[in-house]
Coordinates of C-alpha atoms in Angstrom, one line a residue:
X61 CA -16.8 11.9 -5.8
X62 CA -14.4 14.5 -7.6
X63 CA -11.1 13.0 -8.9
X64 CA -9.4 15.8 -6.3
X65 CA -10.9 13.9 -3.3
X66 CA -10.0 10.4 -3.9
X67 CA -7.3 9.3 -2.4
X68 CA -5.0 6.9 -4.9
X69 CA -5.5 2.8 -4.3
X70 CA -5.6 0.0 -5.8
X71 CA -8.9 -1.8 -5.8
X72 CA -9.8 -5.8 -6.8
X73 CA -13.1 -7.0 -7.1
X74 CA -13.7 -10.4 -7.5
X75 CA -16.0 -11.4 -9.9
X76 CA -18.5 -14.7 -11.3
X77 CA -18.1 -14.5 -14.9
X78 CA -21.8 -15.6 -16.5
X79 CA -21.5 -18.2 -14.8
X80 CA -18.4 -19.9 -15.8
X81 CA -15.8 -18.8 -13.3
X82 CA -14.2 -16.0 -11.3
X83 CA -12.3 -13.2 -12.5
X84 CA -9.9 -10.6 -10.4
X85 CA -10.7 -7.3 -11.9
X86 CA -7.9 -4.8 -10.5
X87 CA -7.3 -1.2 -10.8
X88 CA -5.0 1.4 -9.9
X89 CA -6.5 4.2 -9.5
X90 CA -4.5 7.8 -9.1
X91 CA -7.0 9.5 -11.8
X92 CA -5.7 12.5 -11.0
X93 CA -2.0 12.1 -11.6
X94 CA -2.7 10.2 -14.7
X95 CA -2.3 6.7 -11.9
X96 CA 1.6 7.5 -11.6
X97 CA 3.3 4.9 -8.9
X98 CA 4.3 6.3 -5.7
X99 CA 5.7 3.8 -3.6
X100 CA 2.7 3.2 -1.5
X101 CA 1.0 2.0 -4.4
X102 CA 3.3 0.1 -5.7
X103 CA 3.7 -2.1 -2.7
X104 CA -0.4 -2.1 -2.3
X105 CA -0.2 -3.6 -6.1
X106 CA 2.4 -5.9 -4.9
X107 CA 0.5 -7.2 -1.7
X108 CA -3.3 -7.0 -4.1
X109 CA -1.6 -9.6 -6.9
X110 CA 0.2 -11.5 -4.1
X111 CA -3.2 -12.0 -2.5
X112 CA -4.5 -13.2 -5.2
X113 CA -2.3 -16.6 -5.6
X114 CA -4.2 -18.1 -2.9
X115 CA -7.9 -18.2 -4.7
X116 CA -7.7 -21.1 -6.4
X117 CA -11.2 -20.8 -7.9
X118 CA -9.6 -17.3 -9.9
X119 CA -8.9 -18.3 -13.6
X120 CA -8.0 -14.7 -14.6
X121 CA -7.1 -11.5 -14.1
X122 CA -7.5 -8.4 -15.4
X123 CA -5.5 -4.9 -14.7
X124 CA -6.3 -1.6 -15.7
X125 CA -5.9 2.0 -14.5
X126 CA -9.2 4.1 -13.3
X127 CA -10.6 6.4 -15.6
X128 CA -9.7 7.1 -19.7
X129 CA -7.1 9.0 -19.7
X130 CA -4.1 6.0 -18.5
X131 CA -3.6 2.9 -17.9
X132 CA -0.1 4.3 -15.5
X133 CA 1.5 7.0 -16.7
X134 CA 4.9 6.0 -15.4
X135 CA 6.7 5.9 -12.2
X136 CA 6.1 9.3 -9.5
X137 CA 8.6 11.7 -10.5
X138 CA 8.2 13.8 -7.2
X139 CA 8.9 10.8 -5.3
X140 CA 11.9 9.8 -7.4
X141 CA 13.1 13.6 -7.6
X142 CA 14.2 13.2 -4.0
X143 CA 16.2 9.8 -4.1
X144 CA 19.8 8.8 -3.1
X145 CA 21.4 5.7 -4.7
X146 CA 20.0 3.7 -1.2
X147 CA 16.5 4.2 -1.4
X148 CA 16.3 4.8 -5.4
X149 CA 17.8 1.2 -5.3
X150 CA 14.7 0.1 -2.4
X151 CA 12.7 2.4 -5.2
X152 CA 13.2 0.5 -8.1
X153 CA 13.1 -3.1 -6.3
X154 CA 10.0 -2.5 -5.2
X155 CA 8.8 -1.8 -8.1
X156 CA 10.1 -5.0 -9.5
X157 CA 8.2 -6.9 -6.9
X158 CA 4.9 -5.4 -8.3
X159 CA 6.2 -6.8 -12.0
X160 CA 7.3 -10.4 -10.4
X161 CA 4.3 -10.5 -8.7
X162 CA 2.4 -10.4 -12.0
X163 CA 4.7 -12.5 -13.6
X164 CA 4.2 -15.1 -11.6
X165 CA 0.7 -15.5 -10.6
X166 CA -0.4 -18.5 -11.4
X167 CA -3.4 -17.5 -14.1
X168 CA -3.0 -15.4 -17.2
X169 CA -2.9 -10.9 -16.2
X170 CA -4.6 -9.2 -19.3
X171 CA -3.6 -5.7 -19.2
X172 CA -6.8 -3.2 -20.4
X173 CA -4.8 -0.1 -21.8
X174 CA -6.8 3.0 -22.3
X175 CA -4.3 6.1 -22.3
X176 CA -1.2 6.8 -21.4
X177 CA 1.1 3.9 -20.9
X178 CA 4.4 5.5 -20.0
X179 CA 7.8 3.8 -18.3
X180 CA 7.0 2.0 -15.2
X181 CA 2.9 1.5 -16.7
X182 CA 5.0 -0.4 -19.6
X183 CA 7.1 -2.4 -17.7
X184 CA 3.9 -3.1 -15.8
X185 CA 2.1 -4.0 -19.0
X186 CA 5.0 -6.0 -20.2
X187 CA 5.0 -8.5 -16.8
X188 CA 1.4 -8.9 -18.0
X189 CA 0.2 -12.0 -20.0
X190 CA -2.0 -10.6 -22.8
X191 CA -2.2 -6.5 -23.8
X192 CA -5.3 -5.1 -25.0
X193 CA -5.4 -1.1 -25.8
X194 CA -7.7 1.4 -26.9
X195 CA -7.1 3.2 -29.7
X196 CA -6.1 6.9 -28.2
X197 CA -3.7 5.1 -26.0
X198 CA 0.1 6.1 -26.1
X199 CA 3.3 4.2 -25.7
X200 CA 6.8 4.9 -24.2
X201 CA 9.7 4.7 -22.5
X202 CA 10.6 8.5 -21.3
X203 CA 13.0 8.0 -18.4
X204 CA 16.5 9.3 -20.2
X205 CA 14.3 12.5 -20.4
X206 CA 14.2 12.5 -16.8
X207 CA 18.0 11.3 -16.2
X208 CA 17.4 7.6 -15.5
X209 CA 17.9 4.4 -17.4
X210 CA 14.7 2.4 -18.1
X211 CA 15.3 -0.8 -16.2
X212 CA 13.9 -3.8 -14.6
X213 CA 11.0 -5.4 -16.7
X214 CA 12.4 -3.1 -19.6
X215 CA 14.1 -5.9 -20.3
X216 CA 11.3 -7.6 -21.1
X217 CA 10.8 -5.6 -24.0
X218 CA 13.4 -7.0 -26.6
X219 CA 11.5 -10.7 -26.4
X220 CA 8.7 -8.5 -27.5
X221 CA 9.2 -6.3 -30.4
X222 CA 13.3 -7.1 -30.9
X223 CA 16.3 -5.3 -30.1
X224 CA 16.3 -2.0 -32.3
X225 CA 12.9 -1.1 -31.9
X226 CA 13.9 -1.7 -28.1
X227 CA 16.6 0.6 -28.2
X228 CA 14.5 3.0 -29.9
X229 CA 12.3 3.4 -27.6
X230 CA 14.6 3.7 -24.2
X231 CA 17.1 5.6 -26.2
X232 CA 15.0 8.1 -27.9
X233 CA 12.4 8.2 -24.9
X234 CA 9.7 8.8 -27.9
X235 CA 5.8 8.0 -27.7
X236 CA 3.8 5.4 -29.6
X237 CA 0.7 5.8 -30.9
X238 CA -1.5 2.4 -30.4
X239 CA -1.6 1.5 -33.7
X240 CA 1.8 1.3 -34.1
X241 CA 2.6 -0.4 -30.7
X242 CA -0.3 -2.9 -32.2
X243 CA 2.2 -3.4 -35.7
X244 CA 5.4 -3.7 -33.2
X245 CA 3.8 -6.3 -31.2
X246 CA 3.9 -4.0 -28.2
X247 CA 0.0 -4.7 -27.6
X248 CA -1.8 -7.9 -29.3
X249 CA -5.3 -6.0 -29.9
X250 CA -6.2 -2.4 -30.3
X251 CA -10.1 -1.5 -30.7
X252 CA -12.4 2.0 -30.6
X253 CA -12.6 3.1 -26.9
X254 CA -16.2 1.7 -27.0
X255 CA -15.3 -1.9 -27.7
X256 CA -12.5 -2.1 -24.9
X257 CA -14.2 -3.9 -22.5
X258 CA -16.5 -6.3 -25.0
X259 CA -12.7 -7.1 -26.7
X260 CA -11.6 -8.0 -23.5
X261 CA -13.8 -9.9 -22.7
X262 CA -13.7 -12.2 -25.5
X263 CA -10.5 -13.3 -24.1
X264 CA -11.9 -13.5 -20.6
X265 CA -14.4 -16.2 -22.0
X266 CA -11.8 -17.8 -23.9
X267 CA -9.6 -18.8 -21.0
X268 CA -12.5 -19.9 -19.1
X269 CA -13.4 -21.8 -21.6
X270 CA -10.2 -23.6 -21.3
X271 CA -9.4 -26.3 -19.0
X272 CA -8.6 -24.6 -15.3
X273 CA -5.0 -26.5 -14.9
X274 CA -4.2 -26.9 -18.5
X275 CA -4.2 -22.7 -18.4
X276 CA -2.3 -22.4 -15.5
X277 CA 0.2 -25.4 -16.4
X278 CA 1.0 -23.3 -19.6
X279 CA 1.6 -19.9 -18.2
X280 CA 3.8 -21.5 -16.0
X281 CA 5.7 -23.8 -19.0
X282 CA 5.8 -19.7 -20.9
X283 CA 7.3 -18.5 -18.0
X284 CA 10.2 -21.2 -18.2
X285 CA 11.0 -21.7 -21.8
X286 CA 12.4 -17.8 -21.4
X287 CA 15.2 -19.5 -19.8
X288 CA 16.0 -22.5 -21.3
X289 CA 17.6 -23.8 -24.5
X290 CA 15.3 -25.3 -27.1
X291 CA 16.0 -28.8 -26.4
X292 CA 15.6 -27.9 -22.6
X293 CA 12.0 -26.1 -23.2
X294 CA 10.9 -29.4 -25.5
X295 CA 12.0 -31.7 -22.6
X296 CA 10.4 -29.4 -20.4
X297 CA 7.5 -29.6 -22.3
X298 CA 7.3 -32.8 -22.5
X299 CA 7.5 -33.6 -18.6
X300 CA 4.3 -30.4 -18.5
X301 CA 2.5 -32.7 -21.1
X302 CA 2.4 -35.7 -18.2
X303 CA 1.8 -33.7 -15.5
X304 CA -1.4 -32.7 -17.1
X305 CA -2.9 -36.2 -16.9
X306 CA -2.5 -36.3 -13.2
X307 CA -6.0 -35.1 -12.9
X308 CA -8.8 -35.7 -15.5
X309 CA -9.5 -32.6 -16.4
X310 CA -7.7 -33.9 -20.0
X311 CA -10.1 -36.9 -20.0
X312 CA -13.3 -34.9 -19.4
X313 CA -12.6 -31.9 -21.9
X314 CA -11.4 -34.4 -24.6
X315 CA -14.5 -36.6 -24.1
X316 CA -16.8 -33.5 -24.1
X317 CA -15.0 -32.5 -27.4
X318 CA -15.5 -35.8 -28.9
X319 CA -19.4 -35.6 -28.3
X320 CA -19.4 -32.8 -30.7
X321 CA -18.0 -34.2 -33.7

């Protein structure tokens, strides 16, 4: 099929990894606009992640955008051209939704990067867990360019490569290349286009290998030490730590790792 005659969605497969457990694999795919977000999309993203917190058998997930050229390339500009402060307000929260969602799925999101990863794709790759990005991908925050603030999840941004880099980026609305995003902590890995999806999947095997609740009870005890004093996240911690010996999952993974010493 050309990229002309597809029509944009976003797809998830569900798949048996090896043998070991079941991954989400989703994609966004609006090849040929670079996979910009219209609204539609956005909400089908919201409603695909959403769907996902009911399969309790899924350990991960992984998003990416269809083809090689971008992961999103930002927000729809011809959409957002046409707003008034009602519906660019709808806009925007919609688009937060799609972020939340991410957020708070209960298993780790690994975002696969391979191109463009512009505005709303950052914010998207920011609400994810773990970033992984080829090395011809590109970095930014352009919306002052367009006459709009970069908001929502851009706010996610300072907890991950500080303040003045931050404000570099949504001030400036300039590009980073992916080894640069890799030495601001922007991305945690950045490999040839070739190894992308062999990287990736390093991690994919790596969380499997983990125990199921032990994953889930961390990305959720992650998610709450943003908001909570120090001596609040240790307490929290602490109650996380008990919870995980409701089940014995601990048990059974600490026996099998004392059989191999």
């Amino acid at each position: 099929m050309k990229d002309t005659d597809r029509h944009p969605s976003v797809e998830v497969i569900v798949e048996d990894f090896g043998g070991k457990g079941l991954v989400a694999r989703i994609t966004i795919d609006n090849r040929r606009k670079l996979n910009v977000l219209g609204a539609g999309l956005i909400q089908r993203l919201t409603a695909v992640v959403c769907s996902l917190q009911q399969e309790e058998k899924v350990r991960v997930a992984v998003l990416t955008g269809a083809g090689d050229r971008a992961f999103i390339g930002g927000a729809d500009v011809n959409e957002m051209a046409e707003l008034s402060p009602g519906p660019a307000r709808e806009f925007i929260s919609r688009l937060h939704d799609a972020c939340a969602a991410l957020r708070n799925l209960a298993v780790p999101v690994i975002a696969k990067i391979d191109g463009y990863c512009l505005g709303a794709g950052l914010e998207i790759a920011a609400s994810c867990d773990l970033r992984i990005a080829s090395e011809g991908s590109t970095f930014g925050m352009p919306e002052v360019r367009v006459g709009i603030p970069s908001v929502i999840e851009a706010a996610l941004l300072p907890r991950l490569i500080g303040w003045g880099r931050s404000r570099e980026l949504m001030l400036t609305g300039r590009q980073l290349a992916a080894e640069e995003a890799l030495a601001w902590g922007l991305v945690e890995r950045v490999v040839p286009p070739g190894d992308l999806d062999a990287s990736l999947d390093e991690w994919v095997q790596a969380i499997l290998e983990a125990g199921p609740r032990a994953v889930r009870l961390q990305k959720a005890l992650i998610k709450e030490w943003e908001n909570l004093s120090l001596d609040q996240a240790i307490e929290r911690g602490i109650d996380a730590f008990a919870e995980a010996f409701k089940t014995d999952e601990p048990r059974a993974l600490m026996t099998k790792f004392l059989k191999r010493q």
